[in-house]
C-alpha atoms as one frame of an Amber mdcrd trajectory, in Angstrom:
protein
  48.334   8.384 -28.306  49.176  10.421 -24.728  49.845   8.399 -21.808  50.119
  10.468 -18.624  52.240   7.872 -16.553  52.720  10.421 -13.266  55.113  12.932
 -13.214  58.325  13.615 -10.901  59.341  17.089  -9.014  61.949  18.920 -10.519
  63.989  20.958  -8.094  66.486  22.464 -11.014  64.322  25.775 -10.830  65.379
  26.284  -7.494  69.271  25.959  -8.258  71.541  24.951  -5.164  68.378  25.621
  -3.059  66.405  22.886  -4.898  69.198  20.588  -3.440  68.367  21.356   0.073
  65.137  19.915   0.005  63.582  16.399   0.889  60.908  14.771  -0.846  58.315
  12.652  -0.414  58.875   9.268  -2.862  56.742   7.045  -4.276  58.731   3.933
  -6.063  61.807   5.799  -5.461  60.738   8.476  -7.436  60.648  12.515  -5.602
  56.949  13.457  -6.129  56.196  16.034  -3.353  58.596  18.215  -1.434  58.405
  16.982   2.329  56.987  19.839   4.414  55.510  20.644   7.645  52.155  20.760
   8.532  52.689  24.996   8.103  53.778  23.925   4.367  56.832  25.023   5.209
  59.882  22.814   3.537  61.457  20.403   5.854  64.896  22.122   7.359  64.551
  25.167   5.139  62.877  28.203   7.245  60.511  30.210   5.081  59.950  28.357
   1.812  56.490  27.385   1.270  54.947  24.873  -1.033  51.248  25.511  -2.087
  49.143  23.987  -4.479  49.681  19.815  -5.582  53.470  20.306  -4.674  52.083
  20.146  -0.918  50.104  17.584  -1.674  52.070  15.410   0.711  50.294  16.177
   3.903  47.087  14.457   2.876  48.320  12.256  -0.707  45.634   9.389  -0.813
  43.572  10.884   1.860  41.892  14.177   0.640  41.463  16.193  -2.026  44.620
  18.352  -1.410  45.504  17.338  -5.180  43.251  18.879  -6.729  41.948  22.810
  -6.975  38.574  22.208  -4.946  41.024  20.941  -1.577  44.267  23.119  -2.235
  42.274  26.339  -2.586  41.545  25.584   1.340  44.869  24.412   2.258  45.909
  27.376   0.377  43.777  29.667   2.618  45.050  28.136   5.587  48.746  28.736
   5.078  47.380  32.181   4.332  46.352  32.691   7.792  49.583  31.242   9.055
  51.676  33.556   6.902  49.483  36.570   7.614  49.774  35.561  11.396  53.548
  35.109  11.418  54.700  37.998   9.489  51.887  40.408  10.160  50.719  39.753
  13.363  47.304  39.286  12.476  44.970  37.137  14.378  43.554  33.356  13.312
  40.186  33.813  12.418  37.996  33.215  15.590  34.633  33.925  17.410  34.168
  33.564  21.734  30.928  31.323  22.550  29.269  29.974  25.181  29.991  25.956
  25.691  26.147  25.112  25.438  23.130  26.655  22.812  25.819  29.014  21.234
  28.311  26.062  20.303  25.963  23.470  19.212  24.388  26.694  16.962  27.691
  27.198  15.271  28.685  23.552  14.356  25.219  23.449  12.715  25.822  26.430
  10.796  29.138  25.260  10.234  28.536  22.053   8.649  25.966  23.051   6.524
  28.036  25.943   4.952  31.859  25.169   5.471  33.055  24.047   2.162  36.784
  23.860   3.547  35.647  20.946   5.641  33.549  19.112   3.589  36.401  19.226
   0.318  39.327  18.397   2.580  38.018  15.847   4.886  39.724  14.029   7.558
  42.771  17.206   7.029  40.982  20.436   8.045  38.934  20.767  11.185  37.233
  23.142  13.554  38.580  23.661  16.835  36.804  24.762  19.902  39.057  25.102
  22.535  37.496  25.357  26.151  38.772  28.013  28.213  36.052  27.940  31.241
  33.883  25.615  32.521  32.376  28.589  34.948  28.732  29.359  34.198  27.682
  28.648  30.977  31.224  28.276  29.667  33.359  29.654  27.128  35.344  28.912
  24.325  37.137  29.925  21.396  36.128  28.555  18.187  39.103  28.576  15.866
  38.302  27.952  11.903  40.131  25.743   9.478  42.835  24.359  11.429  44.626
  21.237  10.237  43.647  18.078  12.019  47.601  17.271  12.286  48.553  20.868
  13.521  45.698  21.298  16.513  47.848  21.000  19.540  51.099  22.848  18.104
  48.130  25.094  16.880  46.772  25.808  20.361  50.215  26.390  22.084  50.754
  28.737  19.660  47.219  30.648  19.907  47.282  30.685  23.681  51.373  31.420
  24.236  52.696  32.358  26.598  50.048  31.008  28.646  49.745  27.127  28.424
  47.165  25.743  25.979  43.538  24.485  26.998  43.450  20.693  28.024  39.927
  20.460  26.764  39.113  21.182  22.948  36.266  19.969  20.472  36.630  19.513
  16.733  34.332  19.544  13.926  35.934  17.499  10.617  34.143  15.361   8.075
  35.215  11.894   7.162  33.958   8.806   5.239  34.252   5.541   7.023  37.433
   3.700   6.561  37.178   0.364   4.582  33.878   0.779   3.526  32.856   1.320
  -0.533  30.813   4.295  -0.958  28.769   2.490  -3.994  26.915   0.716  -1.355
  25.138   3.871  -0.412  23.570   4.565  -3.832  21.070   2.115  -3.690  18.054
   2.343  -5.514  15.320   2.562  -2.736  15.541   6.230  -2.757  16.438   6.010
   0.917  18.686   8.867   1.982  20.813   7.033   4.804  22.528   3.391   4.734
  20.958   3.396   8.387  19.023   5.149  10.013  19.564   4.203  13.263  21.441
   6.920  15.320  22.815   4.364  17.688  25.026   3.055  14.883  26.611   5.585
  12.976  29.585   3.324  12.746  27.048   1.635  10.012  27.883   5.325   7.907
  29.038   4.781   4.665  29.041   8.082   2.723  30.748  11.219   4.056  29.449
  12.875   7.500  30.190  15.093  10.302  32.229  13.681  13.182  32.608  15.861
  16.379  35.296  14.873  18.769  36.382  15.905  22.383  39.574  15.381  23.535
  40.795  16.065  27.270  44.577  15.588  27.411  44.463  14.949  30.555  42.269
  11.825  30.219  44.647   8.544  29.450  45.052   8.391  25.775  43.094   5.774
  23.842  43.846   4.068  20.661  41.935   3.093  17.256  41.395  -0.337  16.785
  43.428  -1.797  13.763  40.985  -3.871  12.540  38.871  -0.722  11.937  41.367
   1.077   9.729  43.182   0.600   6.874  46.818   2.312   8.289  49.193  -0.707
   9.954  49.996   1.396  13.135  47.185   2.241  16.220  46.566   6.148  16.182
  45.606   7.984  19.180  41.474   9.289  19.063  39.520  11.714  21.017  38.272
  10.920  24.703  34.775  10.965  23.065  33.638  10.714  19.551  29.773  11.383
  17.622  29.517  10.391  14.195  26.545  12.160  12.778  24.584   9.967  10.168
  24.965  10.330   6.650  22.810  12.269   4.538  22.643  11.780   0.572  21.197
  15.886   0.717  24.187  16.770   2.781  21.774  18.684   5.186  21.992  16.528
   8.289  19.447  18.729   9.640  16.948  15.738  11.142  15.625  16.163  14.499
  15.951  13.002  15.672  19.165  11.609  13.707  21.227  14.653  13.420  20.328
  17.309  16.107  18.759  15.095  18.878  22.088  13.207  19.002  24.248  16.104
  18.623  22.972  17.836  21.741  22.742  14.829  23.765  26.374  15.047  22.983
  27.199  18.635  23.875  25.511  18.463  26.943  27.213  15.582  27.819  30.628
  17.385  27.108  29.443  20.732  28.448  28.466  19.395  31.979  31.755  18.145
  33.737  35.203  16.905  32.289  34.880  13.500  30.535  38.524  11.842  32.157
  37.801   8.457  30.501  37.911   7.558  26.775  34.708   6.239  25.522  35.277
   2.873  23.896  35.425   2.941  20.066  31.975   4.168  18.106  30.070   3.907
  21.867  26.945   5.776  21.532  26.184   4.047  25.548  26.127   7.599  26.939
  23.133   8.247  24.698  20.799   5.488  25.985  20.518   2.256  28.317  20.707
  -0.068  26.201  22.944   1.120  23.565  25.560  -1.615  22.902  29.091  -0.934
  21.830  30.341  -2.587  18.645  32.793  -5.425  18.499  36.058  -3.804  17.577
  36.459  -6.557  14.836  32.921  -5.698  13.303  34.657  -3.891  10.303  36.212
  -6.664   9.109  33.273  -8.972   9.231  31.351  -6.648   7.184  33.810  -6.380
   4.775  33.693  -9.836   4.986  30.217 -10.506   4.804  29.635  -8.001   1.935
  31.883  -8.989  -0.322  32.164  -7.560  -3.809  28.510  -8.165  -4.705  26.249
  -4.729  -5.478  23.614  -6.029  -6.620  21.438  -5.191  -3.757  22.552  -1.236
  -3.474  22.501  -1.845   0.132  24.883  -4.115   1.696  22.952  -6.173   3.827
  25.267  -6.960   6.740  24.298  -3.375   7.896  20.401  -4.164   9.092  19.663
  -3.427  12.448
């Protein structure tokens, strides 16, 4: 009989060095060295932790555990080292802020395997350098979704960083159990309504634009499972979910998506949308009750017997 009760970090192959560093504990216990979000150890310059021992920056949140989400974080410190030491650039490509952006987030969430296997962590950033003409910006690949802004200030030193930036990340919706998708209906979407893509259940692309400039908004705590309010983007587009992981539908995917862009692309936005508003997108779109989370939790209960849970009919 094996029982595999956890395991503990053991910092005696480092010698005196291993002494130096801090850990992240769970029941008192060291089980990841404590790093930055360069996976560099916490007050000891150049020492690197790759792998599950840097599993800290996203432990239950993402698949940084595991080989299919450390490969990725893996590749980004990569970048970072090769960018540090060697001077060579972050990966990146200049677009236009209209057809050529919303082009490349299509391509890039049907193909970027980084973003899909460590959700939530790793993003894509487009920062916005001109608003002139058609626009410009910089799309930056594989950045971590803690790391953007000392990420920017680093790309764009000396000069100060753009105020304006867009990222691409998937995410499943907090608080909601992913069973309820696999119903046996054969439909391919727990709605299909893209007004409500706060109704997602299964994992999905979210763009966000943030405009530091813009007063900074909060999420609502009744909509997450963290105890503490967390800053969120000036304006947010959950794309619907999509069992084929295509999310290629004119009307729920790219229709919205480019309502979106446009929106973005024509003039500043300087105040934060409230939380999952799709109102910019039609008349009479209404924005959801903060507390509506928590009444479908509510509502749903434990039972799967349906597949579908059906607090989320619209």
């Amino acid at each position: 009989v094996i029982r595999c009760l956890g395991f503990s970090f053991d910092p005696s192959v480092m010698g005196r060095l291993g002494r130096k560093l801090n850990f992240q504990r769970q029941n008192g216990i060291p089980k990841y060295p404590s790093i930055t979000q360069r996976f560099e150890a916490e007050g000891i310059s150049h020492l690197y932790f790759i792998g599950s021992n840097a599993h800290s920056l996203d432990f239950k949140l993402s698949s940084g555990g595991l080989v299919h989400g450390f490969r990725y974080q893996i590749l980004n410190l990569f970048r970072h080292l090769r960018r540090r030491y060697h001077g060579v650039p972050w990966p990146q490509k200049k677009l236009t802020l209209g057809h050529d952006l919303k082009e490349q987030i299509v391509s890039r969430y049907a193909i970027a395997s980084s973003l899909y296997q460590m959700f939530e962590v790793q993003c894509d950033v487009a920062a916005i350098i001109s608003r002139e003409g058609q626009g410009e910006v910089v799309y930056f690949y594989g950045v971590l979704t803690h790391d953007i802004d000392a990420f920017l200030k680093d790309m764009f030193a000396p000069a100060p960083p753009p105020t304006e930036y867009i990222t691409l990340s998937f995410e499943f919706m907090p608080e909601i159990d992913n069973q309820l998708v696999w119903g046996d209906d054969g439909y391919l979407y727990a709605s299909d309504n893209p007004v409500k893509p706060h109704n997602n259940q299964f994992i999905h692309p979210t763009i966000r634009y943030w405009n530091k400039d813009a007063p900074t908004a909060y999420k609502s705590v009744e909509a997450y499972t963290r105890e503490e309010l967390v800053p969120r983007a000036t304006a947010e587009l959950y794309l619907l979910e999509d069992l084929r992981l295509e999310y290629q539908n004119p009307v729920l995917h790219l229709g919205p998506l480019g309502r979106f862009l446009e929106r973005v692309g024509g003039a500043p936005i300087d105040r934060p949308d409230p939380e999952f508003s799709m109102s910019w997108f039609c008349d009479w779109c209404d924005d959801p009750d903060p507390s509506w989370r928590a009444a479908l939790r509510k509502r749903c209960g434990d039972d799967r017997e349906t597949g579908v849970c059906q607090a989320l009919a619209w």
